[in-house]
Amino acid sequence: MDILIHLFVALHIVGIASLLGGFLTQMKAMGQGTARFVPAMLHGALTMLITGAVLVGLNQADDQAVNNVKIGVKLALLVVILGLVYVKRDEEQVEKGLFGLVGALTTANIFIAVLWT
């Protein structure tokens, strides 16, 4: 079971890397007002959602403690991120504020994952 959990943790990290990497590649464009949500950001957020749900299930099946409040907060942030990226994915330009919000929420999600014990 540990190998399976570690596999999904790795896939979860790939998802966050895709979401954050897509954001970081658009930083220069955000400064110019021409940033857009790239497909990698949507795919990364979806990967995080699926792998996160699987990780909760695997950890509960393995009788490991799951902090449901932490998972709920992370899920809420991810749903907001996913909603924004999904709705605005076809637009050529996204407002700086919305684009920056996705980056801030993504970063907050990472810090919650690492620092909330």
mmCIF file of C-alpha atoms in Angstrom:
data_model
loop_
_atom_site.group_PDB
_atom_site.id
_atom_site.type_symbol
_atom_site.label_atom_id
_atom_site.label_comp_id
_atom_site.label_asym_id
_atom_site.label_seq_id
_atom_site.Cartn_x
_atom_site.Cartn_y
_atom_site.Cartn_z
ATOM 1 C CA MET A 1 0.000 0.000 0.000
ATOM 2 C CA ASP A 2 2.914 2.364 0.736
ATOM 3 C CA ILE A 3 4.184 2.089 -2.836
ATOM 4 C CA LEU A 4 0.745 2.981 -4.185
ATOM 5 C CA ILE A 5 0.453 5.960 -1.832
ATOM 6 C CA HIS A 6 3.918 7.202 -2.810
ATOM 7 C CA LEU A 7 3.031 6.811 -6.498
ATOM 8 C CA PHE A 8 -0.037 9.006 -6.087
ATOM 9 C CA VAL A 9 1.917 11.544 -4.019
ATOM 10 C CA ALA A 10 4.372 11.785 -6.923
ATOM 11 C CA LEU A 11 1.508 12.244 -9.402
ATOM 12 C CA HIS A 12 0.004 14.888 -7.104
ATOM 13 C CA ILE A 13 3.325 16.745 -7.155
ATOM 14 C CA VAL A 14 3.390 16.503 -10.965
ATOM 15 C CA GLY A 15 -0.059 18.127 -10.980
ATOM 16 C CA ILE A 16 1.018 21.006 -8.737
ATOM 17 C CA ALA A 17 4.156 21.463 -10.830
ATOM 18 C CA SER A 18 2.044 21.700 -13.971
ATOM 19 C CA LEU A 19 -0.330 24.234 -12.409
ATOM 20 C CA LEU A 20 2.386 26.374 -10.848
ATOM 21 C CA GLY A 21 4.695 25.993 -13.848
ATOM 22 C CA GLY A 22 1.951 27.167 -16.192
ATOM 23 C CA PHE A 23 1.429 30.181 -13.948
ATOM 24 C CA LEU A 24 5.133 30.999 -13.749
ATOM 25 C CA THR A 25 5.604 30.783 -17.518
ATOM 26 C CA GLN A 26 2.929 33.466 -17.915
ATOM 27 C CA MET A 27 4.377 35.889 -15.347
ATOM 28 C CA LYS A 28 6.017 38.109 -17.968
ATOM 29 C CA ALA A 29 2.808 38.151 -19.977
ATOM 30 C CA MET A 30 0.868 39.019 -16.801
ATOM 31 C CA GLY A 31 3.040 42.101 -16.395
ATOM 32 C CA GLN A 32 2.130 43.111 -19.949
ATOM 33 C CA GLY A 33 -1.562 42.313 -19.437
ATOM 34 C CA THR A 34 -1.592 39.461 -21.962
ATOM 35 C CA ALA A 35 -1.507 36.440 -19.636
ATOM 36 C CA ARG A 36 -3.814 33.512 -20.293
ATOM 37 C CA PHE A 37 -4.566 30.217 -18.616
ATOM 38 C CA VAL A 38 -2.598 27.598 -20.540
ATOM 39 C CA PRO A 39 -3.874 23.998 -20.865
ATOM 40 C CA ALA A 40 -1.134 22.764 -18.522
ATOM 41 C CA MET A 41 -2.762 24.733 -15.702
ATOM 42 C CA LEU A 42 -6.140 23.075 -16.234
ATOM 43 C CA HIS A 43 -4.602 19.626 -16.563
ATOM 44 C CA GLY A 44 -2.475 20.176 -13.459
ATOM 45 C CA ALA A 45 -5.484 21.252 -11.388
ATOM 46 C CA LEU A 46 -7.497 18.245 -12.568
ATOM 47 C CA THR A 47 -4.572 15.938 -11.792
ATOM 48 C CA MET A 48 -4.350 17.407 -8.303
ATOM 49 C CA LEU A 49 -8.074 16.919 -7.738
ATOM 50 C CA ILE A 50 -8.091 13.285 -8.834
ATOM 51 C CA THR A 51 -4.851 12.260 -7.144
ATOM 52 C CA GLY A 52 -5.796 14.124 -3.962
ATOM 53 C CA ALA A 53 -9.100 12.264 -3.736
ATOM 54 C CA VAL A 54 -7.320 8.958 -4.357
ATOM 55 C CA LEU A 55 -4.722 9.783 -1.692
ATOM 56 C CA VAL A 56 -7.398 10.470 0.912
ATOM 57 C CA GLY A 57 -9.068 7.165 0.081
ATOM 58 C CA LEU A 58 -5.809 5.209 0.130
ATOM 59 C CA ASN A 59 -4.727 6.716 3.444
ATOM 60 C CA GLN A 60 -8.085 5.976 5.040
ATOM 61 C CA ALA A 61 -8.021 2.427 3.655
ATOM 62 C CA ASP A 62 -4.548 2.005 5.183
ATOM 63 C CA ASP A 63 -5.925 3.146 8.577
ATOM 64 C CA GLN A 64 -3.776 6.287 8.569
ATOM 65 C CA ALA A 65 -5.086 9.471 10.150
ATOM 66 C CA VAL A 66 -6.437 12.032 7.686
ATOM 67 C CA ASN A 67 -6.881 15.656 8.757
ATOM 68 C CA ASN A 68 -10.281 16.289 7.192
ATOM 69 C CA VAL A 69 -10.245 20.020 7.961
ATOM 70 C CA LYS A 70 -6.909 20.451 6.163
ATOM 71 C CA ILE A 71 -8.129 18.387 3.209
ATOM 72 C CA GLY A 72 -11.349 20.412 3.124
ATOM 73 C CA VAL A 73 -9.472 23.718 3.021
ATOM 74 C CA LYS A 74 -7.130 22.440 0.303
ATOM 75 C CA LEU A 75 -10.104 21.121 -1.680
ATOM 76 C CA ALA A 76 -11.940 24.438 -1.381
ATOM 77 C CA LEU A 77 -8.912 26.331 -2.699
ATOM 78 C CA LEU A 78 -8.468 23.835 -5.524
ATOM 79 C CA VAL A 79 -12.139 24.076 -6.524
ATOM 80 C CA VAL A 80 -11.815 27.873 -6.783
ATOM 81 C CA ILE A 81 -8.610 27.505 -8.826
ATOM 82 C CA LEU A 82 -10.173 24.879 -11.072
ATOM 83 C CA GLY A 83 -13.318 26.954 -11.547
ATOM 84 C CA LEU A 84 -11.388 30.070 -12.551
ATOM 85 C CA VAL A 85 -9.050 28.213 -14.903
ATOM 86 C CA TYR A 86 -11.888 26.213 -16.481
ATOM 87 C CA VAL A 87 -14.192 29.181 -17.062
ATOM 88 C CA LYS A 88 -11.456 31.457 -18.434
ATOM 89 C CA ARG A 89 -9.453 28.785 -20.332
ATOM 90 C CA ASP A 90 -10.533 29.918 -23.829
ATOM 91 C CA GLU A 91 -9.981 33.637 -23.311
ATOM 92 C CA GLU A 92 -6.989 35.179 -25.044
ATOM 93 C CA GLN A 93 -6.283 37.440 -22.080
ATOM 94 C CA VAL A 94 -7.138 37.098 -18.405
ATOM 95 C CA GLU A 95 -7.270 40.037 -16.033
ATOM 96 C CA LYS A 96 -4.151 40.495 -13.923
ATOM 97 C CA GLY A 97 -6.120 40.200 -10.708
ATOM 98 C CA LEU A 98 -7.697 36.859 -11.590
ATOM 99 C CA PHE A 99 -4.449 35.481 -12.902
ATOM 100 C CA GLY A 100 -2.593 36.614 -9.787
ATOM 101 C CA LEU A 101 -5.340 35.126 -7.604
ATOM 102 C CA VAL A 102 -4.808 31.698 -9.171
ATOM 103 C CA GLY A 103 -1.074 31.960 -8.470
ATOM 104 C CA ALA A 104 -1.667 33.080 -4.889
ATOM 105 C CA LEU A 105 -4.200 30.314 -4.211
ATOM 106 C CA THR A 106 -1.866 27.728 -5.728
ATOM 107 C CA THR A 107 0.982 28.930 -3.532
ATOM 108 C CA ALA A 108 -1.309 28.963 -0.483
ATOM 109 C CA ASN A 109 -2.321 25.375 -1.263
ATOM 110 C CA ILE A 110 1.334 24.333 -1.323
ATOM 111 C CA PHE A 111 2.079 26.044 1.992
ATOM 112 C CA ILE A 112 -0.997 24.488 3.609
ATOM 113 C CA ALA A 113 0.143 21.048 2.439
ATOM 114 C CA VAL A 114 3.633 21.494 3.808
ATOM 115 C CA LEU A 115 3.178 23.556 6.955
ATOM 116 C CA TRP A 116 -0.192 22.428 8.355
ATOM 117 C CA THR A 117 0.605 19.449 10.572
#
